[in-house]
mmCIF file of C-alpha atoms and ligand atoms in Angstrom:
data_model
loop_
_atom_site.group_PDB
_atom_site.id
_atom_site.type_symbol
_atom_site.label_atom_id
_atom_site.label_comp_id
_atom_site.label_asym_id
_atom_site.label_seq_id
_atom_site.Cartn_x
_atom_site.Cartn_y
_atom_site.Cartn_z
ATOM 1 C CA MET A 1 163.157 128.167 138.349
ATOM 2 C CA SER A 2 162.333 127.018 141.772
ATOM 3 C CA ALA A 3 162.325 130.057 144.490
ATOM 4 C CA PRO A 4 165.678 129.511 147.101
ATOM 5 C CA ALA A 5 164.375 127.635 149.820
ATOM 6 C CA PRO A 6 164.061 130.939 153.009
ATOM 7 C CA ASP A 7 166.429 130.721 155.520
ATOM 8 C CA PRO A 8 165.225 128.309 157.983
ATOM 9 C CA GLU A 9 163.705 130.523 161.948
ATOM 10 C CA PRO A 10 166.761 131.287 164.268
ATOM 11 C CA LEU A 11 166.462 129.206 167.599
ATOM 12 C CA SER A 12 165.872 131.294 170.903
ATOM 13 C CA PRO A 13 168.558 131.648 172.627
ATOM 14 C CA GLY A 14 169.533 129.198 174.788
ATOM 15 C CA LEU A 15 171.406 124.931 174.857
ATOM 16 C CA TYR A 16 169.581 122.191 173.654
ATOM 17 C CA ILE A 17 170.760 119.086 174.411
ATOM 18 C CA VAL A 18 170.257 116.491 171.246
ATOM 19 C CA ALA A 19 170.745 113.439 171.030
ATOM 20 C CA THR A 20 171.932 111.392 167.675
ATOM 21 C CA PRO A 21 171.995 108.016 166.285
ATOM 22 C CA ILE A 22 173.972 105.046 168.203
ATOM 23 C CA GLY A 23 174.469 103.605 164.812
ATOM 24 C CA ASN A 24 171.367 103.792 162.273
ATOM 25 C CA LEU A 25 171.680 106.937 161.105
ATOM 26 C CA GLY A 26 167.742 106.482 160.229
ATOM 27 C CA ASP A 27 166.742 107.206 164.151
ATOM 28 C CA ILE A 28 167.276 110.743 163.930
ATOM 29 C CA THR A 29 164.436 112.701 165.351
ATOM 30 C CA LEU A 30 162.859 115.152 163.253
ATOM 31 C CA ARG A 31 163.407 117.636 166.501
ATOM 32 C CA ALA A 32 166.967 117.135 166.235
ATOM 33 C CA ILE A 33 166.473 117.419 162.360
ATOM 34 C CA ASP A 34 166.027 120.753 162.784
ATOM 35 C CA ILE A 35 167.044 122.196 165.931
ATOM 36 C CA LEU A 36 170.655 121.096 164.170
ATOM 37 C CA ARG A 37 169.422 123.069 161.206
ATOM 38 C CA ARG A 38 168.803 126.584 163.137
ATOM 39 C CA CYS A 39 171.339 126.694 165.895
ATOM 40 C CA ASP A 40 173.863 129.590 166.061
ATOM 41 C CA GLY A 41 176.677 126.555 166.528
ATOM 42 C CA VAL A 42 176.973 122.733 167.510
ATOM 43 C CA ALA A 43 179.072 122.165 170.851
ATOM 44 C CA CYS A 44 179.931 118.783 170.319
ATOM 45 C CA GLU A 45 182.823 116.189 171.765
ATOM 46 C CA ASP A 46 184.577 115.297 168.513
ATOM 47 C CA THR A 47 183.839 118.359 165.192
ATOM 48 C CA ARG A 48 185.182 115.626 162.733
ATOM 49 C CA VAL A 49 182.077 113.025 163.846
ATOM 50 C CA THR A 50 179.680 115.381 163.744
ATOM 51 C CA GLY A 51 180.869 117.276 160.599
ATOM 52 C CA LYS A 52 180.334 114.030 158.978
ATOM 53 C CA LEU A 53 175.953 113.407 160.633
ATOM 54 C CA LEU A 54 175.393 117.185 160.201
ATOM 55 C CA LYS A 55 177.013 116.441 156.064
ATOM 56 C CA HIS A 56 174.675 113.469 156.169
ATOM 57 C CA LEU A 57 171.591 116.011 156.496
ATOM 58 C CA GLY A 58 172.322 118.362 154.310
ATOM 59 C CA ILE A 59 173.357 121.217 157.695
ATOM 60 C CA SER A 60 176.578 123.201 157.555
ATOM 61 C CA ARG A 61 176.391 124.606 161.047
ATOM 62 C CA PRO A 62 179.492 125.555 163.130
ATOM 63 C CA LEU A 63 181.082 123.068 165.308
ATOM 64 C CA TRP A 64 182.504 123.941 168.376
ATOM 65 C CA ARG A 65 184.653 121.718 170.387
ATOM 66 C CA TYR A 66 183.644 120.578 174.083
ATOM 67 C CA ASP A 67 184.348 118.718 176.260
ATOM 68 C CA ASP A 68 184.424 118.303 180.053
ATOM 69 C CA HIS A 69 187.948 117.737 180.690
ATOM 70 C CA SER A 70 187.614 121.546 178.210
ATOM 71 C CA GLU A 71 189.397 124.457 180.099
ATOM 72 C CA PRO A 72 186.817 126.540 182.729
ATOM 73 C CA ARG A 73 187.464 129.385 180.805
ATOM 74 C CA ASP A 74 186.153 127.776 177.378
ATOM 75 C CA ARG A 75 183.196 126.483 178.969
ATOM 76 C CA GLU A 76 182.433 130.109 180.805
ATOM 77 C CA ARG A 77 182.808 131.463 177.388
ATOM 78 C CA LEU A 78 180.922 129.237 176.071
ATOM 79 C CA VAL A 79 177.895 129.530 178.888
ATOM 80 C CA ASP A 80 178.582 133.493 178.329
ATOM 81 C CA SER A 81 178.149 133.112 174.626
ATOM 82 C CA MET A 82 173.973 131.581 174.834
ATOM 83 C CA ALA A 83 172.652 134.414 176.093
ATOM 84 C CA THR A 84 172.301 135.729 172.192
ATOM 85 C CA ARG A 85 173.288 133.060 170.447
ATOM 86 C CA SER A 86 170.899 129.187 170.102
ATOM 87 C CA VAL A 87 174.422 125.874 171.331
ATOM 88 C CA ALA A 88 173.971 122.231 170.168
ATOM 89 C CA LEU A 89 175.041 119.371 172.298
ATOM 90 C CA VAL A 90 175.436 116.759 170.494
ATOM 91 C CA SER A 91 177.579 113.778 171.905
ATOM 92 C CA ASP A 92 179.266 111.565 169.308
ATOM 93 C CA ALA A 93 176.107 109.005 169.410
ATOM 94 C CA GLY A 94 173.411 108.904 171.696
ATOM 95 C CA THR A 95 172.399 111.130 173.931
ATOM 96 C CA PRO A 96 175.049 113.468 175.408
ATOM 97 C CA LEU A 97 175.739 113.213 179.160
ATOM 98 C CA VAL A 98 175.347 109.406 179.551
ATOM 99 C CA SER A 99 178.672 108.705 179.882
ATOM 100 C CA ASP A 100 179.360 111.080 177.740
ATOM 101 C CA PRO A 101 180.306 114.871 177.999
ATOM 102 C CA GLY A 102 178.099 117.761 179.215
ATOM 103 C CA TYR A 103 177.213 117.412 183.308
ATOM 104 C CA ARG A 104 178.843 120.395 183.303
ATOM 105 C CA LEU A 105 178.356 122.224 180.932
ATOM 106 C CA VAL A 106 174.733 121.816 181.483
ATOM 107 C CA ASN A 107 174.708 122.606 185.150
ATOM 108 C CA ASP A 108 176.791 125.748 185.253
ATOM 109 C CA ALA A 109 174.407 126.654 182.182
ATOM 110 C CA ARG A 110 171.326 125.870 184.001
ATOM 111 C CA ALA A 111 173.471 128.184 187.567
ATOM 112 C CA GLN A 112 173.246 131.064 184.995
ATOM 113 C CA GLY A 113 169.415 131.112 184.013
ATOM 114 C CA VAL A 114 170.396 129.794 180.867
ATOM 115 C CA PRO A 115 167.706 128.112 179.424
ATOM 116 C CA VAL A 116 167.788 124.664 178.783
ATOM 117 C CA THR A 117 165.824 122.495 176.465
ATOM 118 C CA VAL A 118 166.053 118.487 175.678
ATOM 119 C CA ILE A 119 165.323 116.771 172.554
ATOM 120 C CA PRO A 120 165.562 113.019 173.422
ATOM 121 C CA GLY A 121 166.257 110.164 171.347
ATOM 122 C CA ALA A 122 168.778 107.257 170.926
ATOM 123 C CA SER A 123 170.198 106.123 173.799
ATOM 124 C CA ALA A 124 172.483 102.525 173.684
ATOM 125 C CA ALA A 125 170.997 101.716 177.733
ATOM 126 C CA ILE A 126 167.743 102.171 177.381
ATOM 127 C CA ALA A 127 167.907 100.016 173.588
ATOM 128 C CA GLY A 128 169.788 97.518 175.470
ATOM 129 C CA LEU A 129 167.157 97.570 177.868
ATOM 130 C CA THR A 130 164.406 97.133 175.777
ATOM 131 C CA VAL A 131 165.709 94.790 173.198
ATOM 132 C CA SER A 132 166.795 92.299 176.565
ATOM 133 C CA GLY A 133 163.445 91.702 177.729
ATOM 134 C CA MET A 134 164.682 92.006 181.257
ATOM 135 C CA PRO A 135 162.966 92.483 184.087
ATOM 136 C CA ASN A 136 162.486 97.040 183.846
ATOM 137 C CA ASP A 137 160.071 97.856 186.226
ATOM 138 C CA ARG A 138 163.726 98.855 188.071
ATOM 139 C CA PHE A 139 167.292 98.888 186.823
ATOM 140 C CA LEU A 140 170.034 101.307 187.992
ATOM 141 C CA PHE A 141 172.413 102.481 185.465
ATOM 142 C CA ALA A 142 176.481 102.080 185.917
ATOM 143 C CA GLY A 143 178.488 103.215 183.354
ATOM 144 C CA PHE A 144 181.195 101.981 182.689
ATOM 145 C CA LEU A 145 182.595 99.714 184.628
ATOM 146 C CA PRO A 146 186.457 99.827 185.929
ATOM 147 C CA GLY A 147 189.391 98.758 184.259
ATOM 148 C CA LYS A 148 190.964 97.370 186.902
ATOM 149 C CA ASP A 149 190.222 94.552 188.037
ATOM 150 C CA LYS A 150 189.931 94.962 191.725
ATOM 151 C CA ALA A 151 188.439 98.310 190.970
ATOM 152 C CA ARG A 152 185.820 96.540 188.495
ATOM 153 C CA ARG A 153 185.448 93.338 191.360
ATOM 154 C CA GLU A 154 184.230 95.844 194.082
ATOM 155 C CA THR A 155 182.342 97.590 192.803
ATOM 156 C CA LEU A 156 180.121 94.238 191.357
ATOM 157 C CA GLU A 157 179.741 93.053 194.883
ATOM 158 C CA GLU A 158 178.962 97.454 195.290
ATOM 159 C CA LEU A 159 175.696 96.460 193.113
ATOM 160 C CA ALA A 160 175.318 93.391 194.075
ATOM 161 C CA GLY A 161 171.772 93.388 196.816
ATOM 162 C CA ILE A 162 170.637 95.664 194.192
ATOM 163 C CA ASP A 163 167.603 94.084 193.687
ATOM 164 C CA ALA A 164 167.226 95.931 190.204
ATOM 165 C CA THR A 165 168.272 95.185 186.491
ATOM 166 C CA LEU A 166 172.188 96.493 186.451
ATOM 167 C CA VAL A 167 172.528 98.368 182.893
ATOM 168 C CA PHE A 168 176.459 98.796 182.165
ATOM 169 C CA TYR A 169 178.522 100.273 178.968
ATOM 170 C CA GLU A 170 180.796 98.114 177.462
ATOM 171 C CA THR A 171 183.805 97.149 175.262
ATOM 172 C CA ALA A 172 184.715 94.078 173.497
ATOM 173 C CA PRO A 173 188.224 93.928 174.263
ATOM 174 C CA ARG A 174 186.822 93.352 178.535
ATOM 175 C CA LEU A 175 183.448 91.904 177.823
ATOM 176 C CA LEU A 176 185.190 88.072 179.060
ATOM 177 C CA LYS A 177 186.970 89.461 182.221
ATOM 178 C CA SER A 178 183.646 91.525 183.011
ATOM 179 C CA LEU A 179 181.319 87.964 182.943
ATOM 180 C CA ALA A 180 184.027 86.213 184.737
ATOM 181 C CA GLN A 181 183.738 88.463 187.507
ATOM 182 C CA ILE A 182 180.294 88.745 187.455
ATOM 183 C CA GLU A 183 180.265 85.382 187.149
ATOM 184 C CA GLN A 184 182.225 85.311 190.633
ATOM 185 C CA SER A 185 180.625 88.110 192.240
ATOM 186 C CA LEU A 186 177.017 87.972 191.085
ATOM 187 C CA PRO A 187 176.437 84.672 190.774
ATOM 188 C CA ASN A 188 173.574 82.614 189.025
ATOM 189 C CA ARG A 189 172.275 86.073 187.268
ATOM 190 C CA ASP A 190 170.540 86.369 184.184
ATOM 191 C CA ILE A 191 172.528 88.160 182.009
ATOM 192 C CA ALA A 192 171.988 89.817 178.414
ATOM 193 C CA VAL A 193 174.930 90.847 176.361
ATOM 194 C CA ALA A 194 173.327 93.233 173.526
ATOM 195 C CA ARG A 195 176.057 93.742 171.180
ATOM 196 C CA GLU A 196 176.277 96.709 168.036
ATOM 197 C CA LEU A 197 172.343 97.940 167.773
ATOM 198 C CA THR A 198 170.346 99.275 165.578
ATOM 199 C CA LYS A 199 173.581 98.852 163.299
ATOM 200 C CA MET A 200 173.808 95.438 160.702
ATOM 201 C CA HIS A 201 175.362 92.978 162.832
ATOM 202 C CA GLU A 202 173.508 94.068 165.818
ATOM 203 C CA GLU A 203 172.955 90.732 168.278
ATOM 204 C CA CYS A 204 171.289 90.088 172.017
ATOM 205 C CA ARG A 205 172.574 86.711 174.036
ATOM 206 C CA ARG A 206 171.375 85.736 177.008
ATOM 207 C CA GLY A 207 172.132 83.668 179.811
ATOM 208 C CA LEU A 208 174.607 82.286 182.460
ATOM 209 C CA ALA A 209 177.498 83.859 182.497
ATOM 210 C CA ALA A 210 179.719 79.918 182.545
ATOM 211 C CA GLY A 211 177.173 80.033 178.780
ATOM 212 C CA LEU A 212 178.227 83.413 177.520
ATOM 213 C CA ILE A 213 181.410 83.335 178.018
ATOM 214 C CA ALA A 214 181.776 79.501 176.697
ATOM 215 C CA TRP A 215 180.454 81.870 173.560
ATOM 216 C CA PHE A 216 182.049 84.623 173.810
ATOM 217 C CA GLU A 217 185.651 82.261 173.835
ATOM 218 C CA ALA A 218 184.709 80.888 170.861
ATOM 219 C CA HIS A 219 183.082 83.593 168.962
ATOM 220 C CA PRO A 220 185.267 86.997 170.367
ATOM 221 C CA PRO A 221 183.005 90.125 170.576
ATOM 222 C CA LYS A 222 182.951 92.545 168.365
ATOM 223 C CA GLY A 223 181.962 96.505 168.676
ATOM 224 C CA GLU A 224 180.269 98.402 171.006
ATOM 225 C CA ILE A 225 178.208 96.696 174.166
ATOM 226 C CA VAL A 226 175.535 96.870 176.252
ATOM 227 C CA LEU A 227 175.374 94.406 179.548
ATOM 228 C CA LEU A 228 172.833 93.844 181.812
ATOM 229 C CA VAL A 229 172.861 91.780 184.401
ATOM 230 C CA GLY A 230 169.360 90.866 185.994
ATOM 231 C CA PRO A 231 167.887 91.676 189.484
ATOM 232 C CA PRO A 232 169.001 88.778 192.679
ATOM 233 C CA PRO A 233 166.983 85.936 192.153
ATOM 234 C CA GLU A 234 164.138 85.631 195.627
ATOM 235 C CA THR A 235 166.356 84.182 198.004
ATOM 236 C CA THR A 236 164.724 81.293 199.700
ATOM 237 C CA ALA A 237 166.681 81.903 202.493
ATOM 238 C CA SER A 238 164.863 82.173 206.541
ATOM 239 C CA GLY A 239 166.278 84.274 208.881
ATOM 240 C CA ASP A 240 167.563 81.045 210.563
ATOM 241 C CA ASP A 241 169.631 80.323 207.925
ATOM 242 C CA VAL A 242 171.309 83.648 207.154
ATOM 243 C CA ASP A 243 172.704 83.935 210.796
ATOM 244 C CA ARG A 244 174.468 80.133 210.071
ATOM 245 C CA LEU A 245 175.795 81.575 206.902
ATOM 246 C CA LEU A 246 176.525 84.832 208.245
ATOM 247 C CA LEU A 247 178.677 83.264 212.437
ATOM 248 C CA ASP A 248 180.793 80.486 209.403
ATOM 249 C CA ALA A 249 181.688 83.506 207.126
ATOM 250 C CA MET A 250 182.943 85.260 210.201
ATOM 251 C CA GLN A 251 185.088 82.363 211.774
ATOM 252 C CA SER A 252 187.445 83.384 208.796
ATOM 253 C CA GLU A 253 187.066 87.426 207.501
ATOM 254 C CA LYS A 254 185.670 90.702 208.967
ATOM 255 C CA PRO A 255 181.880 91.173 209.617
ATOM 256 C CA SER A 256 181.955 93.398 206.209
ATOM 257 C CA ARG A 257 183.839 90.459 204.254
ATOM 258 C CA ALA A 258 181.336 87.951 205.807
ATOM 259 C CA ALA A 259 177.535 90.174 204.659
ATOM 260 C CA ALA A 260 179.481 91.046 201.399
ATOM 261 C CA LEU A 261 180.355 87.055 201.273
ATOM 262 C CA VAL A 262 176.602 86.482 202.338
ATOM 263 C CA ALA A 263 174.737 88.919 199.552
ATOM 264 C CA LYS A 264 176.231 86.871 197.146
ATOM 265 C CA GLN A 265 175.044 83.783 198.508
ATOM 266 C CA THR A 266 171.585 85.132 199.552
ATOM 267 C CA GLY A 267 170.366 88.085 197.823
ATOM 268 C CA ARG A 268 169.813 89.986 200.156
ATOM 269 C CA GLU A 269 170.724 93.920 200.800
ATOM 270 C CA ARG A 270 174.257 93.393 201.831
ATOM 271 C CA SER A 271 173.624 96.912 204.624
ATOM 272 C CA ALA A 272 171.275 95.207 206.067
ATOM 273 C CA LEU A 273 173.702 91.477 206.642
ATOM 274 C CA TYR A 274 176.594 93.810 208.148
ATOM 275 C CA GLY A 275 174.487 95.406 210.684
ATOM 276 C CA ARG A 276 173.069 91.901 211.645
ATOM 277 C CA ALA A 277 176.909 90.524 211.235
ATOM 278 C CA LEU A 278 178.184 93.586 214.560
ATOM 279 C CA GLU A 279 175.034 92.438 216.233
ATOM 280 C CA LEU A 280 175.907 88.548 215.627
ATOM 281 C CA ARG A 281 179.695 89.695 217.192
ATOM 282 C CA GLU A 282 178.114 91.091 220.323
ATOM 283 C CA LYS A 283 176.686 88.065 221.007
HETATM 284 N N1 LIG B 301 175.667 108.215 175.175
HETATM 285 C C1 LIG B 301 175.346 107.460 174.702
HETATM 286 C C2 LIG B 301 173.933 106.297 174.171
HETATM 287 O O1 LIG B 301 173.369 107.701 175.040
HETATM 288 O O2 LIG B 301 173.798 106.147 174.302
HETATM 289 C C3 LIG B 301 176.675 106.658 175.252
HETATM 290 C C4 LIG B 301 177.703 106.773 174.902
HETATM 291 S S1 LIG B 301 179.930 105.603 175.655
HETATM 292 C C5 LIG B 301 181.314 106.551 175.548
HETATM 293 C C6 LIG B 301 180.156 104.545 174.335
HETATM 294 C C7 LIG B 301 178.544 103.343 175.218
HETATM 295 O O3 LIG B 301 177.517 103.370 174.955
HETATM 296 C C8 LIG B 301 179.653 101.933 174.176
HETATM 297 O O4 LIG B 301 180.955 101.623 174.414
HETATM 298 C C9 LIG B 301 179.100 101.417 174.616
HETATM 299 O O5 LIG B 301 179.082 100.333 175.421
HETATM 300 C C10 LIG B 301 177.385 101.596 174.112
HETATM 301 N N2 LIG B 301 176.364 102.145 172.665
HETATM 302 C C11 LIG B 301 177.274 102.884 172.115
HETATM 303 N N3 LIG B 301 176.266 102.446 170.709
HETATM 304 C C12 LIG B 301 175.748 101.516 171.546
HETATM 305 C C13 LIG B 301 175.082 100.460 170.938
HETATM 306 N N4 LIG B 301 175.218 100.900 168.888
HETATM 307 N N5 LIG B 301 175.486 99.035 170.653
HETATM 308 C C14 LIG B 301 175.704 98.877 172.110
HETATM 309 N N6 LIG B 301 175.732 99.560 172.534
HETATM 310 C C15 LIG B 301 176.483 101.217 172.416
#
């Protein structure tokens, strides 16, 4: 009979931020397994979800439910316990804190001088960005778009002038509405819909909004989605063209709205256009 495996060496006290897979369980890292095996306990969004992952890994550790809506007192207790205990923080999938709980916990732990260690791994935003082949020298992760129409439009208009690929998390029921608003607020952009990454039905579709809307109307999307919007096309509008567009728009709109409209038309920075609109109005 072989001797039982020795108990793993305990970790030094502190907070360990552990990324977990976004679909394919094979994406767990060796280091994540090691930390989950050796920690004193795991703070997680949903004990059932994390319990299943640990069971799959053959690990048994105490699980403590934690999210950013947990009572401040509970967070304080958890942070205090890190003076003597090693706590792993995980979310349901991917990297904690990225549109997931953990920001307050990490911030408070750092403020208390608790050692904080990251165990990096999968994140849907980066997986979507890389698989899409969209420009990635500059990108802006903007989380989930708001659910309400007006707020969604305003958010997209605010982002329209940014010279970078925009990365959003999206849900299947809202995808068509978001694509329709992108078509209006950010016309002529290259778009990618990266769906069910690392899972059986993984797909990534690229195109203009109109083509993607037609496709997803015919093939209603399911599952989890990263939505990417390419940077504004290179503008060819000269300064004179821009002034003319601003003056035309200001016949019916306030300078701020005129700047937003011309930003969409030309891909130029909205704040600079707003400044120019005010100058033109003074003349
Ligand atoms: N913290 C996680 C991360 O780093 O990936 C993201 C958590 S956020 C609450 C969940 C969202 O991430 C989903 O609604 C979806 O937009 C995106 N997502 C997660 N897994 C995905 C996958 N396998 N394929 C595409 N998108 C995914």
